[in-house]
Amino acid sequence: LQFPPRLNCAAMLLDDAVARGWGGRRCVIGADGTVWTYAELQAQANRIAHVLVQDMGLVPGNRVLLRAPNSPMLAACWCAVMKAGGIAVGTMPMLRAKELGQILAKAQVSHALCDAALADELALAAAAHPVLREVLHFGVAAECGLEARAARQSDAFATVDTAADDVCLLAFTSGTTGLPKATMHVHRDVMAACACFPPHVLRPVADDVFIGSPPLAFTFGLGGLLLFPLSVGAATVLLPKAGPNELLEAVPRHGATVLFTAPTSYRAMAEAAGQRRLAVGQGGTLRKCVSAGEALPAATRALWQQATGITLIDGIGATELLHIFISADETQARPGATGKAIPGYRACVVDANLQPVPPGTVGRLAVQGPTGCRYLDDARQASYVQGGWNLTGDAYVQDADGYFHYQSRTDDMIISAGYNIAGPEVEDCLLRHPAVAECGVAGVPDDERGQIVKAWVVLKPGMAGDAACVQALQDFVKANIAPYKYPRAVDFVDSLPRTETGKLQRFRLRAG
Ligand code: 3UK
């Protein structure tokens, strides 16, 4: 991948798109029916860039916190920050003042653009962190709101001429434990991500309409619902709330063709359809469905296939690496495998000394590529990047054909009576049982075996969580995978603890 030494990702994704003649194409679509063309998104981003610079005193390199549910306005703000040479700091809508304060301090945020509906927690955080000097709200009718100020500005803005390796994004990982971790990405990383997964795996076209659930504050959503559609002249539907039910309704309403969401959401959508074929699939508009964020159980892949006729595109990505680096398109997908390294990336499975292990052996996933990790924190950097490899913290097996098979997070591997057991394999098995809606599997301490396999199960409506059910689930696992992997303990729960990005929090299951 070759990029010029100076580039600005918004210039390439937006200004160049308009210059290329895409100005009149549909670009961002809101839940309320708002439709902005490429030219309109560019004009709005330009006006907001003027507000940032003139009203808020932004200079290139300043960090701008963005806080809103997905919407066309949030997309315009993101582009405006890029254009002004700022650094975007996305925040998940559900974060509270405490976490926002940590982000303000860690990222040294000086400016913020915030949806008025989410203003309260940010105000609390700002009171404790005076580093944040300027906050503007949008979604308010007031004269001092962002929309009113933007309306007074010029539609034209000369995008700041940044270096390709100027930082443009401080992305906080979903952080299942402890303090939020910030990774830096530069303008060139953004363009590199657009040059890998989309052309080599997704192959979108300009007539595609993207839709999905991940917030733009999560790089899965930023790429899938903003950068990738812009890179091909496609349209993107940005929904503030995009649970399974909202997606089932919005896909046909917007004629969406490309869907990005998490495994549990695909499962819930397929379940909601029951035995019927999902309208979004056969006879519907959808043609590509991408699953990422956590392991895709083969059972979920089969369920979606059955309900829609569409083969899911699984892909593992990470905030540290910006987006997806191992995947397989719908023609190459194999149940139970994530895929192969996407052209541009190298991946291998290594042992504790970073030496490659033979096919069929469990080891640590190591990745190299054009979007590598840069933590703000030196200690974290030294543990994530070793010997030139990005170590994602995932345990994988590569098969003889080069496909990578996810096992578990390295620190989630269950060791029971000397056996290594990967929770996700047991989860995949349990999900095939007709009584199971959702489940999580983790190791819990045991005097005799060190750890035992424990399952937390959400039953489908009407199913009884009694001793007979426990026995049935245990027998089912013993009959379908190696018997030593069966859950010796089973708890029935109403829901599972998940992060806002959809990841199961096994540490919270273990903590009880
Ligand atoms: C896990 C997966 C198995 C894996 C992400 C796509 O999830 C994203 O970023 P995060 O920083 O988490 C990274 C970790 O999540 N994971 C993600 N996808 C898969 N495990 N199969 C998958 N398909 O543990 C990884 O290390 O929150 C995903 C694009 C951008 C992203 N930031």
Coordinates of N, CA, C and O and ligand atoms in Angstrom, one line a residue, residues 173-174 218-220 291-296 314-320 322-324 338 392 394 396 406 409 501 503, ligand 1:
T173 N -10.6 1.5 23.5 CA -11.1 0.1 23.4 C -12.3 -0.1 24.3 O -12.4 0.6 25.4
S174 N -13.1 -1.0 24.0 CA -14.3 -1.2 24.7 C -14.0 -1.6 26.2 O -14.8 -1.5 27.1
F218 N -17.2 3.2 18.0 CA -16.5 1.9 18.0 C -16.0 1.8 16.6 O -16.7 2.0 15.6
T219 N -14.7 1.5 16.4 CA -14.1 1.5 15.1 C -14.8 0.5 14.1 O -14.8 0.7 12.9
F220 N -15.4 -0.5 14.6 CA -16.2 -1.4 13.8 C -17.3 -0.6 13.1 O -17.5 -0.8 11.9
S291 N -20.3 -9.9 10.3 CA -20.4 -10.2 11.7 C -19.0 -9.9 12.3 O -18.0 -10.5 11.8
A292 N -18.9 -9.1 13.4 CA -17.6 -9.0 14.1 C -17.9 -8.5 15.5 O -19.0 -8.2 15.9
G293 N -16.8 -8.4 16.3 CA -16.9 -7.9 17.6 C -16.7 -9.1 18.6 O -16.0 -8.9 19.6
E294 N -17.2 -10.2 18.3 CA -16.8 -11.4 19.0 C -17.0 -12.6 18.1 O -17.5 -12.5 17.0
A295 N -16.6 -13.8 18.6 CA -16.6 -15.0 17.8 C -18.0 -15.3 17.3 O -19.0 -15.2 18.0
L296 N -18.1 -15.7 16.0 CA -19.4 -16.1 15.4 C -19.6 -17.6 15.6 O -18.8 -18.4 15.0
D314 N -17.7 -13.3 8.4 CA -17.2 -13.1 9.8 C -15.8 -12.4 9.6 O -15.2 -12.6 8.5
G315 N -15.5 -11.6 10.5 CA -14.2 -10.9 10.4 C -13.7 -10.5 11.8 O -14.5 -10.0 12.6
I316 N -12.4 -10.8 12.1 CA -11.9 -10.3 13.4 C -11.2 -9.0 13.2 O -10.4 -8.9 12.3
G317 N -11.6 -8.0 14.0 CA -11.0 -6.7 14.0 C -10.6 -6.4 15.4 O -11.0 -7.1 16.3
A318 N -9.9 -5.2 15.6 CA -9.6 -4.7 16.9 C -9.4 -3.2 16.8 O -9.0 -2.7 15.8
T319 N -9.8 -2.6 17.9 CA -9.6 -1.1 18.0 C -8.1 -0.8 17.7 O -7.8 0.2 17.0
E320 N -7.2 -1.6 18.3 CA -5.8 -1.4 18.2 C -5.3 -1.4 16.7 O -4.4 -0.8 16.3
L322 N -7.5 -0.9 14.1 CA -8.5 -0.1 13.5 C -9.7 -0.9 12.9 O -10.8 -0.6 13.3
H323 N -9.4 -1.9 12.1 CA -10.6 -2.6 11.6 C -10.3 -4.1 11.4 O -9.4 -4.7 12.0
I324 N -11.0 -4.8 10.5 CA -10.9 -6.2 10.3 C -9.6 -6.6 9.6 O -9.3 -6.0 8.5
T338 N -12.7 -18.1 11.2 CA -12.9 -16.6 11.0 C -12.5 -16.3 9.5 O -13.1 -15.5 8.9
T392 N -3.0 -9.8 19.7 CA -4.4 -9.3 20.0 C -4.9 -9.9 21.3 O -6.0 -9.4 21.7
D394 N -5.8 -13.1 21.6 CA -6.7 -14.1 21.2 C -6.0 -15.4 21.0 O -4.9 -15.4 20.4
Y396 N -5.8 -18.8 18.9 CA -6.3 -19.3 17.6 C -5.6 -20.6 17.2 O -4.5 -20.9 17.7
Y406 N -10.9 -19.4 15.7 CA -10.9 -18.7 17.0 C -11.1 -19.8 18.1 O -12.0 -20.6 17.9
R409 N -10.4 -15.9 24.1 CA -9.4 -14.9 24.6 C -8.3 -15.7 25.3 O -8.6 -16.6 26.0
T501 N -20.4 -2.8 23.1 CA -20.0 -3.2 21.8 C -20.5 -4.7 21.6 O -20.2 -5.3 20.6
K503 N -19.9 -7.4 23.4 CA -19.0 -8.5 23.9 C -19.5 -9.1 25.2 O -19.8 -8.3 26.1
Ligands
3UK1 C1 -12.6 -10.0 19.6 C2 -13.5 -11.4 17.7 C3 -13.6 -13.7 17.3 C4 -11.2 -10.4 19.7 C5 -13.6 -4.7 16.2 C6 -14.2 -5.3 14.0 O1 -14.1 -6.0 18.1 C7 -13.5 -5.1 17.7 O2 -12.6 -4.4 18.4 P1 -12.3 -4.4 20.0 O3 -11.1 -3.6 20.3 O4 -12.1 -5.9 20.4 C8 -11.1 -6.7 19.7 C9 -11.3 -8.2 20.2 O5 -12.6 -8.6 19.9 N1 -13.2 -10.2 18.2 C10 -13.6 -9.2 17.4 N2 -14.1 -9.8 16.2 C11 -14.0 -11.1 16.4 N3 -13.2 -12.6 18.1 N4 -14.1 -13.5 16.1 C12 -14.4 -12.2 15.6 N5 -14.9 -12.1 14.4 O6 -11.0 -10.9 21.0 C13 -10.4 -9.2 19.4 O7 -9.1 -9.2 19.8 O8 -13.6 -4.0 20.7 C14 -14.1 -5.6 15.3 C15 -13.7 -4.1 13.5 C16 -13.2 -3.2 14.4 C17 -13.2 -3.5 15.7 N6 -12.6 -2.5 16.6

